[in-house]
CSV table of C-alpha atoms and ligand atoms in Angstrom, one decimal:
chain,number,residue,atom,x,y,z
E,242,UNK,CA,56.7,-50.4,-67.0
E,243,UNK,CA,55.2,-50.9,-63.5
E,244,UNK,CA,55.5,-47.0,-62.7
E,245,UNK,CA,52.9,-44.1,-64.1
E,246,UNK,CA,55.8,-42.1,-65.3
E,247,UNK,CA,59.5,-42.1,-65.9
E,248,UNK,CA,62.5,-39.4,-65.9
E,249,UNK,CA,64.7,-39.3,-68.3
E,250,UNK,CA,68.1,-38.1,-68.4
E,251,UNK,CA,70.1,-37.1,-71.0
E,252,UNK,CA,73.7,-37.7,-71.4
E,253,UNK,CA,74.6,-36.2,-74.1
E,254,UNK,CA,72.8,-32.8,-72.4
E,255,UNK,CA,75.0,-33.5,-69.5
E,256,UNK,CA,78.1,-33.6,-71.8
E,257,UNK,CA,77.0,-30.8,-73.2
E,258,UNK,CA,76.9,-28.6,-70.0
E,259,UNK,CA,80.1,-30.0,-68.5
E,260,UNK,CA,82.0,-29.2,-71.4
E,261,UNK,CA,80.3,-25.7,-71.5
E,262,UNK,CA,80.8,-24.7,-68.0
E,263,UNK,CA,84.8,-26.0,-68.1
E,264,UNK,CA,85.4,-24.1,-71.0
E,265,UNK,CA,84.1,-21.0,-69.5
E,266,UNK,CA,86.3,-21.0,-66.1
E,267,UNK,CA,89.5,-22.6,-68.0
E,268,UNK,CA,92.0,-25.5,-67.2
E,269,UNK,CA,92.7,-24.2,-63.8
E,270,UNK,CA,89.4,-24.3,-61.9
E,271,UNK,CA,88.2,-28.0,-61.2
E,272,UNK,CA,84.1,-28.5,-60.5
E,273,UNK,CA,82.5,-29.9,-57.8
E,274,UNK,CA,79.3,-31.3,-59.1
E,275,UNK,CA,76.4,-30.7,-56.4
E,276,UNK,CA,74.5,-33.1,-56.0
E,277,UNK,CA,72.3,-32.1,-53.2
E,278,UNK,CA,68.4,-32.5,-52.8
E,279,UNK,CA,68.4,-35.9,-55.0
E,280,UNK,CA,70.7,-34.5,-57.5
E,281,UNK,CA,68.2,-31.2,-57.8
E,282,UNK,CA,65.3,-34.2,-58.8
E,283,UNK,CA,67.1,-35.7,-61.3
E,284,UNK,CA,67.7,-38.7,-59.1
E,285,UNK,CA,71.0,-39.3,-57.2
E,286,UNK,CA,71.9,-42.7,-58.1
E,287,UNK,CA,71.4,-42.4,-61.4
E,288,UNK,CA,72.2,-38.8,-62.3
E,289,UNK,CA,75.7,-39.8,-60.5
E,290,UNK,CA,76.2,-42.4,-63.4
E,291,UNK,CA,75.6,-40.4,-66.3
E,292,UNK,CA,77.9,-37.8,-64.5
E,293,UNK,CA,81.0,-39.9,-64.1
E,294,UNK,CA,80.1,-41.6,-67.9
E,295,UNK,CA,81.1,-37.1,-68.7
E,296,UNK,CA,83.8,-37.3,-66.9
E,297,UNK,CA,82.9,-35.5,-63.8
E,298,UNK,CA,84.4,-37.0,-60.5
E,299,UNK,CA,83.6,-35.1,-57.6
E,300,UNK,CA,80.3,-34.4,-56.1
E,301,UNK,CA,78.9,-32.0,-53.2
E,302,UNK,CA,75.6,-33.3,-51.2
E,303,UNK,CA,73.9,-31.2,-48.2
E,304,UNK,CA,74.2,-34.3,-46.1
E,305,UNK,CA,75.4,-37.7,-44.9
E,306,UNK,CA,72.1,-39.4,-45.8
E,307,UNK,CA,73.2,-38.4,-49.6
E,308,UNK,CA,76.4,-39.1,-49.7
E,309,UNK,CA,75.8,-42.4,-48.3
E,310,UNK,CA,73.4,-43.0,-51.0
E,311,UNK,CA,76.4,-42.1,-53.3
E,312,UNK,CA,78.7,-44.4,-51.5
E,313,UNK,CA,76.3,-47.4,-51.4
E,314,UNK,CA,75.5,-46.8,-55.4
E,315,UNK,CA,79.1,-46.0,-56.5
E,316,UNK,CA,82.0,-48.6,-56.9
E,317,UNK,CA,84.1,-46.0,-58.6
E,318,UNK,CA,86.9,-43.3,-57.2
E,319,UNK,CA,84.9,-40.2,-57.2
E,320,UNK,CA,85.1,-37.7,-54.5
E,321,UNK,CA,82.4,-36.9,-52.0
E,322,UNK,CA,81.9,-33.7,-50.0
E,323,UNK,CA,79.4,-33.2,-48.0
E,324,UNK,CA,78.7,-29.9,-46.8
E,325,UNK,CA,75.9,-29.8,-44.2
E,326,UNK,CA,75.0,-32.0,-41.8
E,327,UNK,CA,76.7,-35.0,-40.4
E,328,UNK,CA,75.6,-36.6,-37.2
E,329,UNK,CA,78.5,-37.4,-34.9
E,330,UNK,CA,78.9,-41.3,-34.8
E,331,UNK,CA,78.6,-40.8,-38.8
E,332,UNK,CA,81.7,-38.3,-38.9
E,333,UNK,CA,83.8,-41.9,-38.5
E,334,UNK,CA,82.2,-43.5,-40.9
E,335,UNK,CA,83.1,-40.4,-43.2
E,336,UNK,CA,87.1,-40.6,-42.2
E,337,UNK,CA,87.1,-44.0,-43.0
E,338,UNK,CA,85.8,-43.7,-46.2
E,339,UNK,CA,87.8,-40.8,-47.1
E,340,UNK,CA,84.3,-38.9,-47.9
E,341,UNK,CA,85.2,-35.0,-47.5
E,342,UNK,CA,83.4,-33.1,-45.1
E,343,UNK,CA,83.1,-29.3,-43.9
E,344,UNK,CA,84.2,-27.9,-40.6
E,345,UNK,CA,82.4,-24.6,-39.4
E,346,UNK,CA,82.9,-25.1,-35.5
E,347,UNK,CA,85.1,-25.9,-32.9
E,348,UNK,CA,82.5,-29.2,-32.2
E,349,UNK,CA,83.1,-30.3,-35.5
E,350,UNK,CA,86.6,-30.0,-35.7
E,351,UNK,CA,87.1,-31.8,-32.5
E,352,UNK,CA,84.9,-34.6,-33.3
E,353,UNK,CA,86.8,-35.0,-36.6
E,354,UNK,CA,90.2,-35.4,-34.7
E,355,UNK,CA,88.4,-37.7,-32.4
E,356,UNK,CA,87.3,-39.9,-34.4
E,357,UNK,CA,90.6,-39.8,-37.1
E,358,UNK,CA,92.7,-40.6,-33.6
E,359,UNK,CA,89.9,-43.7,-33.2
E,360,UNK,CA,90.0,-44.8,-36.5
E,361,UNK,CA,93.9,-44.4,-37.6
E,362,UNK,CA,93.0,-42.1,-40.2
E,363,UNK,CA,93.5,-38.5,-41.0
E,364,UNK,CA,89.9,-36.9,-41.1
E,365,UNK,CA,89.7,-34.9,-45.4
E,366,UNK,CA,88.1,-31.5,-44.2
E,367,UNK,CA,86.7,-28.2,-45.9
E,368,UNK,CA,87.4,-25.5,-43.3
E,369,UNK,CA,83.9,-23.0,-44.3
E,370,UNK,CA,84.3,-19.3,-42.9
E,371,UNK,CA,82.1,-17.0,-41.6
E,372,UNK,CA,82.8,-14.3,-44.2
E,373,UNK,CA,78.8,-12.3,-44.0
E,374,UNK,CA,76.1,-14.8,-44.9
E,375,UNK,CA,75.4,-15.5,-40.7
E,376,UNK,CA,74.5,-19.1,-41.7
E,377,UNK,CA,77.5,-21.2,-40.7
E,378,UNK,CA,80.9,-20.8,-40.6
E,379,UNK,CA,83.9,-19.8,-38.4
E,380,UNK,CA,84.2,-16.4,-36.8
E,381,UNK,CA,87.0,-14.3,-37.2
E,382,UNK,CA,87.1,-14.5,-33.3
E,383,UNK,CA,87.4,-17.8,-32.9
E,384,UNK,CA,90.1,-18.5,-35.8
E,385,UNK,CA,93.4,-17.9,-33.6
E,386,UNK,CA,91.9,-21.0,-31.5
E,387,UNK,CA,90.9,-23.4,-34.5
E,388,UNK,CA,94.2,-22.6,-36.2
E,389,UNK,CA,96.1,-23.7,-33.0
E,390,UNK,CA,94.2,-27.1,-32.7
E,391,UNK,CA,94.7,-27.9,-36.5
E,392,UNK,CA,98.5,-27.3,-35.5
E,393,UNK,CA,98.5,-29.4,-32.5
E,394,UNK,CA,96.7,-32.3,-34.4
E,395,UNK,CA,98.3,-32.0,-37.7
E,396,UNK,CA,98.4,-35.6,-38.2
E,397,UNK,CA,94.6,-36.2,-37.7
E,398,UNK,CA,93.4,-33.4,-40.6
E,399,UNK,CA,93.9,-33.2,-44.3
E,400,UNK,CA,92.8,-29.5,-45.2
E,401,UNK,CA,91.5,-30.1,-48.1
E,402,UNK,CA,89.3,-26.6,-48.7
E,403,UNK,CA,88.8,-23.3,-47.3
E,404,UNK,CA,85.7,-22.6,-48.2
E,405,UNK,CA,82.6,-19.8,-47.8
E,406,UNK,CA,79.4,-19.2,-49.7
E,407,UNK,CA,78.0,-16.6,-50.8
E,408,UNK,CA,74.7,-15.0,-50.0
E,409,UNK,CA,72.9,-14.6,-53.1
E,410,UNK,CA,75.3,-14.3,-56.1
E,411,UNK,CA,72.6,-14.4,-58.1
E,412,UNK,CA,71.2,-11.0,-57.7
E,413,UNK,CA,72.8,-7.8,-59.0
E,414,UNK,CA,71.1,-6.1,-55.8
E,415,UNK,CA,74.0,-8.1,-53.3
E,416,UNK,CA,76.4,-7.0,-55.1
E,417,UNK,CA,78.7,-5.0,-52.5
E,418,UNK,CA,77.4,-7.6,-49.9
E,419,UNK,CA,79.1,-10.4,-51.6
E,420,UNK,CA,82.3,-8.2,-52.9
E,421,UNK,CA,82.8,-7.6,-49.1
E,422,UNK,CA,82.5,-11.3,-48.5
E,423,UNK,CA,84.9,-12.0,-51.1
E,424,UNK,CA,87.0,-9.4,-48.6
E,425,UNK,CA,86.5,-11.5,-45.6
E,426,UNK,CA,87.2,-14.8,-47.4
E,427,UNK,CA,90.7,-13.1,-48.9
E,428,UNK,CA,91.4,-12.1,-44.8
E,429,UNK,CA,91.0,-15.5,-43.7
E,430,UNK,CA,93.1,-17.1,-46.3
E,431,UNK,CA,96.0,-14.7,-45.3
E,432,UNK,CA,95.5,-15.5,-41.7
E,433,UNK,CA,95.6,-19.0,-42.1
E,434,UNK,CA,98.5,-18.9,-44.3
E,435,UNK,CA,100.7,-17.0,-41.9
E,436,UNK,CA,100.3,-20.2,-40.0
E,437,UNK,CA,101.0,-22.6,-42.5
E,438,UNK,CA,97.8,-23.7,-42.3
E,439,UNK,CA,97.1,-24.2,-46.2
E,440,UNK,CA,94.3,-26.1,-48.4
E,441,UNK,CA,94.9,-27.9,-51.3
E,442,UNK,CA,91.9,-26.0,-53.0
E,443,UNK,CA,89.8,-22.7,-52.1
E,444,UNK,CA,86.2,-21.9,-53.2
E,445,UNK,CA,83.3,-19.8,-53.0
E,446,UNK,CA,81.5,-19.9,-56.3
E,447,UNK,CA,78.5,-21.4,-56.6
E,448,UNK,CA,76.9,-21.4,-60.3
E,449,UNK,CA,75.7,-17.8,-59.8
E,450,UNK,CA,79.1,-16.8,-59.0
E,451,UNK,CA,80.9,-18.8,-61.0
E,452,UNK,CA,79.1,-16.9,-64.0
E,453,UNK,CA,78.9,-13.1,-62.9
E,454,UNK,CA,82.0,-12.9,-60.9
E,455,UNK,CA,85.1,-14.7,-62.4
E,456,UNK,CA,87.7,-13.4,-60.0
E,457,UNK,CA,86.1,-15.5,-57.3
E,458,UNK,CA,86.6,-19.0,-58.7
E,459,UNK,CA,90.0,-19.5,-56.9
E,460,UNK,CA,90.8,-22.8,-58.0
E,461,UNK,CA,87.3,-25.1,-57.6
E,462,UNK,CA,83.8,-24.1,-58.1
E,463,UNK,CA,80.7,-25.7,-56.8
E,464,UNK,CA,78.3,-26.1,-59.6
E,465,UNK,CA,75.1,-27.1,-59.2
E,466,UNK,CA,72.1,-25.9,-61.1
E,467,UNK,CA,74.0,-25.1,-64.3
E,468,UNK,CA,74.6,-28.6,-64.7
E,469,UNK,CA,71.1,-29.4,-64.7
E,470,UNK,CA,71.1,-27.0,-67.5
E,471,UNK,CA,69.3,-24.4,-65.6
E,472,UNK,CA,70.1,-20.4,-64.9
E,473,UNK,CA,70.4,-19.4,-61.3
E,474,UNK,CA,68.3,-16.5,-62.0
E,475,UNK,CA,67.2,-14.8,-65.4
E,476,UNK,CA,70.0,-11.8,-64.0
E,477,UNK,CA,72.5,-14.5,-64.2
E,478,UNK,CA,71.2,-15.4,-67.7
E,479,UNK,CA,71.5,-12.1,-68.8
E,480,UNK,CA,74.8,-11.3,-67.6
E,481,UNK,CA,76.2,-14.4,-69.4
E,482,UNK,CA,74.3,-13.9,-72.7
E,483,UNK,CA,75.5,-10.4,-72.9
E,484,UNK,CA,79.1,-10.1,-72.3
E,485,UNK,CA,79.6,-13.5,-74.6
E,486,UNK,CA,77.2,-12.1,-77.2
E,487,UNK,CA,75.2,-15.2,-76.9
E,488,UNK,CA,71.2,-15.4,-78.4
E,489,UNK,CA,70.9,-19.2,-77.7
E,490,UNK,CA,71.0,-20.5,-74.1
E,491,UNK,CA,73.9,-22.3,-74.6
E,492,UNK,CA,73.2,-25.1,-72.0
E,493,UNK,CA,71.1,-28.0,-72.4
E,494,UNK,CA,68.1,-29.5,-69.7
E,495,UNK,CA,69.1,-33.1,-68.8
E,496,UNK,CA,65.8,-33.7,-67.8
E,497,UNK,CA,62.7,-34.9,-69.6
E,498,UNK,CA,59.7,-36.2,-67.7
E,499,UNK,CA,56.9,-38.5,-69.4
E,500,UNK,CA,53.7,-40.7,-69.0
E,501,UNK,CA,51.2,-42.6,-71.4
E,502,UNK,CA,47.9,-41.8,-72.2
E,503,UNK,CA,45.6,-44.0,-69.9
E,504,UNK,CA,41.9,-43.4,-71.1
E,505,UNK,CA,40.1,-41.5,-73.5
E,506,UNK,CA,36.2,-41.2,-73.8
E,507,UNK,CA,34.0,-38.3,-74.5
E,508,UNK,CA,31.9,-36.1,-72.9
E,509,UNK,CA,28.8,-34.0,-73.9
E,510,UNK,CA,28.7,-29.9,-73.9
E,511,UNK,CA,27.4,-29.1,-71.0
E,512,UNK,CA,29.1,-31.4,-68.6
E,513,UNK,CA,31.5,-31.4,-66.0
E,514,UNK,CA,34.9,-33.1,-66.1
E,515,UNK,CA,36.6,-34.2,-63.0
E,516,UNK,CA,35.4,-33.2,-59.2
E,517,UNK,CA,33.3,-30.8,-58.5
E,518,UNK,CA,32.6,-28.0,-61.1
E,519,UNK,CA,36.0,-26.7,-61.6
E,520,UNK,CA,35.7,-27.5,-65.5
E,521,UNK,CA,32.7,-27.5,-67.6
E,522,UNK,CA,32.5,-28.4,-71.3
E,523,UNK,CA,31.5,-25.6,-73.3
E,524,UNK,CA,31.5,-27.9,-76.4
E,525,UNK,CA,31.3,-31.7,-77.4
E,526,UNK,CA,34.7,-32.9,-76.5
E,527,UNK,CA,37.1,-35.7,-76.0
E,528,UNK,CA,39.0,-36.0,-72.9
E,529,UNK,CA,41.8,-38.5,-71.6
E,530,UNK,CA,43.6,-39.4,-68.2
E,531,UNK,CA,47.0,-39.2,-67.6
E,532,UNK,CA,48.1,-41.5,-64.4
E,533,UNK,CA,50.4,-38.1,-62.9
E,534,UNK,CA,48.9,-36.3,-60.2
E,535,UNK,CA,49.9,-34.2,-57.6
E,536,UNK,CA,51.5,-37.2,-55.4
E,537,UNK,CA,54.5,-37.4,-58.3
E,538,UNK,CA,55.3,-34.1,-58.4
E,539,UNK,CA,52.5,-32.5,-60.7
E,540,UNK,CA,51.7,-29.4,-58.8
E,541,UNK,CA,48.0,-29.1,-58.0
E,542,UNK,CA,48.5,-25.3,-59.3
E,543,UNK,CA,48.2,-26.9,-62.3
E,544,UNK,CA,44.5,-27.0,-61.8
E,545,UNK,CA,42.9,-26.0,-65.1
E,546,UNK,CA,45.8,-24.1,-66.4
E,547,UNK,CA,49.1,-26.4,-66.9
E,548,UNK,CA,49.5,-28.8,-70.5
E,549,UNK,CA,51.2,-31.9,-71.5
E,550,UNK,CA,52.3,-33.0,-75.0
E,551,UNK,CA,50.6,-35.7,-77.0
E,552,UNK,CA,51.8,-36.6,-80.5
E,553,UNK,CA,53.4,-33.4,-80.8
E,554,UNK,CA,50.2,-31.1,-79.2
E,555,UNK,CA,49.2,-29.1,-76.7
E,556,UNK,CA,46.7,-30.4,-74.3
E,557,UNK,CA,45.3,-28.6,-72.0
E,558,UNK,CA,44.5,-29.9,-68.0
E,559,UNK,CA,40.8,-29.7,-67.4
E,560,UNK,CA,39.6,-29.1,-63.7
E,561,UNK,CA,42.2,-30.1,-60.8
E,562,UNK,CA,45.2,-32.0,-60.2
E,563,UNK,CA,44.1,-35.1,-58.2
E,564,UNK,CA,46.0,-36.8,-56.4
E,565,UNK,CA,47.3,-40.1,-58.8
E,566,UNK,CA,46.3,-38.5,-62.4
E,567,UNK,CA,45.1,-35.5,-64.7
E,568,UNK,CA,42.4,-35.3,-67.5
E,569,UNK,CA,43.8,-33.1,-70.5
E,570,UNK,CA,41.5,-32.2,-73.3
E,571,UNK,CA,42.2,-33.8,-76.8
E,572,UNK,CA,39.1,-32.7,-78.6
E,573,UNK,CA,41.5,-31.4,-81.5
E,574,UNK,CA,44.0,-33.7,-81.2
E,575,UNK,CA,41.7,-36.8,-83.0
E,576,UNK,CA,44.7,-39.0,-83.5
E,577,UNK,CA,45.7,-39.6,-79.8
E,578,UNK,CA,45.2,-43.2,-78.7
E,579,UNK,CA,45.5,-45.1,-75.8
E,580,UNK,CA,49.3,-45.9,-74.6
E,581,UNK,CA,50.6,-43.2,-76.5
E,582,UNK,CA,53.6,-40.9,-75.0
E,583,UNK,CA,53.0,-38.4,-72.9
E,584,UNK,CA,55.4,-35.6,-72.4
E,585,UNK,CA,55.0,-33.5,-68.8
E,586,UNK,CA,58.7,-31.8,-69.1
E,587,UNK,CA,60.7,-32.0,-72.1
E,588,UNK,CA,60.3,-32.3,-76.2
E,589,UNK,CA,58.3,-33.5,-78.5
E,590,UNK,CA,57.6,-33.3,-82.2
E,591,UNK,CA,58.4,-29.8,-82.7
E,592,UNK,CA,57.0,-28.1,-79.3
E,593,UNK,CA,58.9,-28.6,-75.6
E,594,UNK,CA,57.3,-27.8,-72.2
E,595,UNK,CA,60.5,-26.7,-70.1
E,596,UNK,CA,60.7,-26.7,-66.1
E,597,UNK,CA,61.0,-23.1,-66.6
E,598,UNK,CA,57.5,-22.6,-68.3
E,599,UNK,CA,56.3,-24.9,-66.0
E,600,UNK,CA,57.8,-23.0,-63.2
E,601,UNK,CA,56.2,-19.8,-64.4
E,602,UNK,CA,53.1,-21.9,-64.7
E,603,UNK,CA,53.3,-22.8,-61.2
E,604,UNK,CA,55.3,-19.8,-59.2
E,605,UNK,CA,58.2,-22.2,-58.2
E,606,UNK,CA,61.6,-21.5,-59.0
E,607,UNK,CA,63.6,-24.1,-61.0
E,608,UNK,CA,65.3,-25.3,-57.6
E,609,UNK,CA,62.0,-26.0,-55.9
E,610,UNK,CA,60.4,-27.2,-58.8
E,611,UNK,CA,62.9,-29.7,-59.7
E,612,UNK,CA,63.5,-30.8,-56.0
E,613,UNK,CA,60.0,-31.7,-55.7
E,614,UNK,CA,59.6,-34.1,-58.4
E,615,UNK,CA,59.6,-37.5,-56.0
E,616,UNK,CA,62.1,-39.8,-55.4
E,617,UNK,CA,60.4,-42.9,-56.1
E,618,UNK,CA,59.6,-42.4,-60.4
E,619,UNK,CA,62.2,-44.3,-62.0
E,620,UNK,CA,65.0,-42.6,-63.5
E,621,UNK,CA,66.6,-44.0,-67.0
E,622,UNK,CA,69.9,-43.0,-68.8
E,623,UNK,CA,69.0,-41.9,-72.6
E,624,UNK,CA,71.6,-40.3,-75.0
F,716,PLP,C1,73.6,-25.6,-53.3
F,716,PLP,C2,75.0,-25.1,-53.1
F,716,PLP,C3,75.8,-24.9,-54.2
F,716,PLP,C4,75.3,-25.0,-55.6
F,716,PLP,O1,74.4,-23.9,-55.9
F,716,PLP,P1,73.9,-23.7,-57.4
F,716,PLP,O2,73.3,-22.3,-57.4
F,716,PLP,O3,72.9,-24.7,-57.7
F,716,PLP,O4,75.1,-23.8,-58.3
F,716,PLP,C5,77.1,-24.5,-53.9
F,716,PLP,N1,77.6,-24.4,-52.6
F,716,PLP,C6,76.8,-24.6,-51.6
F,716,PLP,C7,77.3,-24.5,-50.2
F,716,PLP,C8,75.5,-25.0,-51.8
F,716,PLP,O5,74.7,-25.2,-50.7
């Protein structure tokens, strides 16, 4: 392998999840699988092809630069929605690759019949609301006008969503904040329909929602870090666990993340290991390198306090992170030789470092965490 480290994904965890999560909201609610920030650092491309291997065929991204990716990758049918940012002269390329995009402003929905007229195509849009997050969306004030235009250029525009999100379903503490949200959205939907103006599918729920308040699935959910196996927030964890009498996480992590042992040589008591003085040996020991450092993703947090797995063991980082590789300490684990697998997320032998522990390690939440490891480690497909 010409790279330091690889990513694995699982499919059979994917599987796993996908099947969880549509047993949970029922035959009637269809996922959206988000793909955003490099498929939450699983890797777009090939996170994408384990996903439609499951079965899954429609995927969110923030923005046009990822769903281009996914449309450059993918020779398939799946569905692409992208619901951020999309530069103007992009919005045709969108329509005439039926990729589904939101519209949260008068700009945007002008530009979308625009470039539908200049094209000959009808422009697949998710109309998002302003229903109390303040982040984007259309104002109540402003909806009389939008709905008129959509009239007057019905032939341009496939409403494809109505849409909102919530801010911060996750939390116990929002709780009125997002059931008044939930309001808003309902008020818009009624408004809208009075004009005829109706989507072929409504949603709201992220994973967080999707999991703590069922009413608000409508018809399509917009799943993201479930999928990845992940809990929104240990609230959401709990809430799930207790009202399905659950004591095993039930999902799966997709994710394992690994190296190879590079060196190994030993040092005297007494000595320091690494720069500076930030470890010392306070015994005889036996010390290797691990080509990770803090350019792949390896927090430099990890500084003297993170651990890897080598044939089945703990081992312990010595001193700091540098920038292309780690030491670890495996005075007590005689057996480890050069070339041998090194796990940095994941299983092995009987012990597992998950992101989460990692995450604690390191004070990032899953989501940052996992969108940090880089782009440029190779991803491969296991079962
Ligand atoms: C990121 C995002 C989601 C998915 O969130 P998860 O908590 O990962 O499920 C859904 N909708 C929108 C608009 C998002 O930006």
């Amino acid at each position: 392998m010409f790279h330091s480290s690889t990513i694995q994904l699982s499919k059979s965890a994917l599987q796993s999840n996908y099947n969880y999560i549509k047993n949970i909201i029922g035959k009637d609610v269809d996922i959206s699988c988000v793909v955003k920030g490099n498929a939450y650092g699983h890797g777009i491309e090939s996170f994408i092809d384990v996903a439609e291997m499951c079965g899954i065929n429609h995927f969110s991204v923030y923005s046009s630069d990822e769903a281009y990716r996914i449309w450059l990758h993918n020779s398939t049918n799946s569905e692409i929605m992208i619901m951020g940012w999309i530069d103007e002269p992009e919005i045709e390329w969108a329509i005439e690759n039926e990729i589904q995009f939101y519209v949260f402003n008068r700009e945007r929905l002008e530009a979308a019949i625009k470039y539908s007229k200049k094209v000959s195509k009808p422009a697949i849009i998710h109309l998002e609301v302003e229903t109390g997050m303040n982040r984007v969306g259309i104002n109540k004030k402003e909806i009389n006008n939008i709905c008129q235009t959509i009239i007057d250029n019905r032939e341009s525009l496939i409403i494809d969503g109505i849409c909102t999100h919530y801010a911060g379903a996750e939390s116990i503490a929002n709780y009125v904040r997002i059931h008044n949200q939930n309001k808003q959205f309902k008020d818009f939907v009624k408004l809208m329909s009075a004009k005829n103006i109706i989507a072929n599918r409504y949603h709201t729920a992220s994973s967080a929602a999707t999991i703590s308040y069922p009413k608000m699935r409508n018809d399509f959910v917009r799943i993201g870090i479930l999928m990845y196996g992940f809990w929104p927030s240990p609230e959401t964890f709990i809430d799930h666990m207790t009202k399905h009498k659950l004591h095993l996480d039930p999902l799966k992590r997709i994710i394992s993340w690994k190296s190879k042992l590079m060196s190994k040589k030993s040092v005297k008591r007494g000595q320091f290991v690494g720069y500076g003085n930030q470890f010392q040996a306070q015994r005889d020991m036996i010390v290797g390198v691990v080509p990770v450092g803090y350019s792949h993703g390896f927090a430099r947090s990890l500084s003297n306090s993170g651990h890897v797995l080598i044939k089945g063991q703990w081992a312990n980082v010595l001193g700091s992170v540098n920038m292309n590789l780690i030491i670890v300490g495996i005075t007590d684990i005689p057996e480890a030789e050069i070339g041998d697998e090194v796990v940095l997320i994941g299983e092995q032998g009987e012990r597992v470092i998950t992101v989460h522990s990692f995450t604690e390690m390191t004070e990032h939440i899953n989501y940052e965490l996992l969108t940090r490891l880089p782009d440029n480690l190779p991803r491969v497909i296991v079962e």
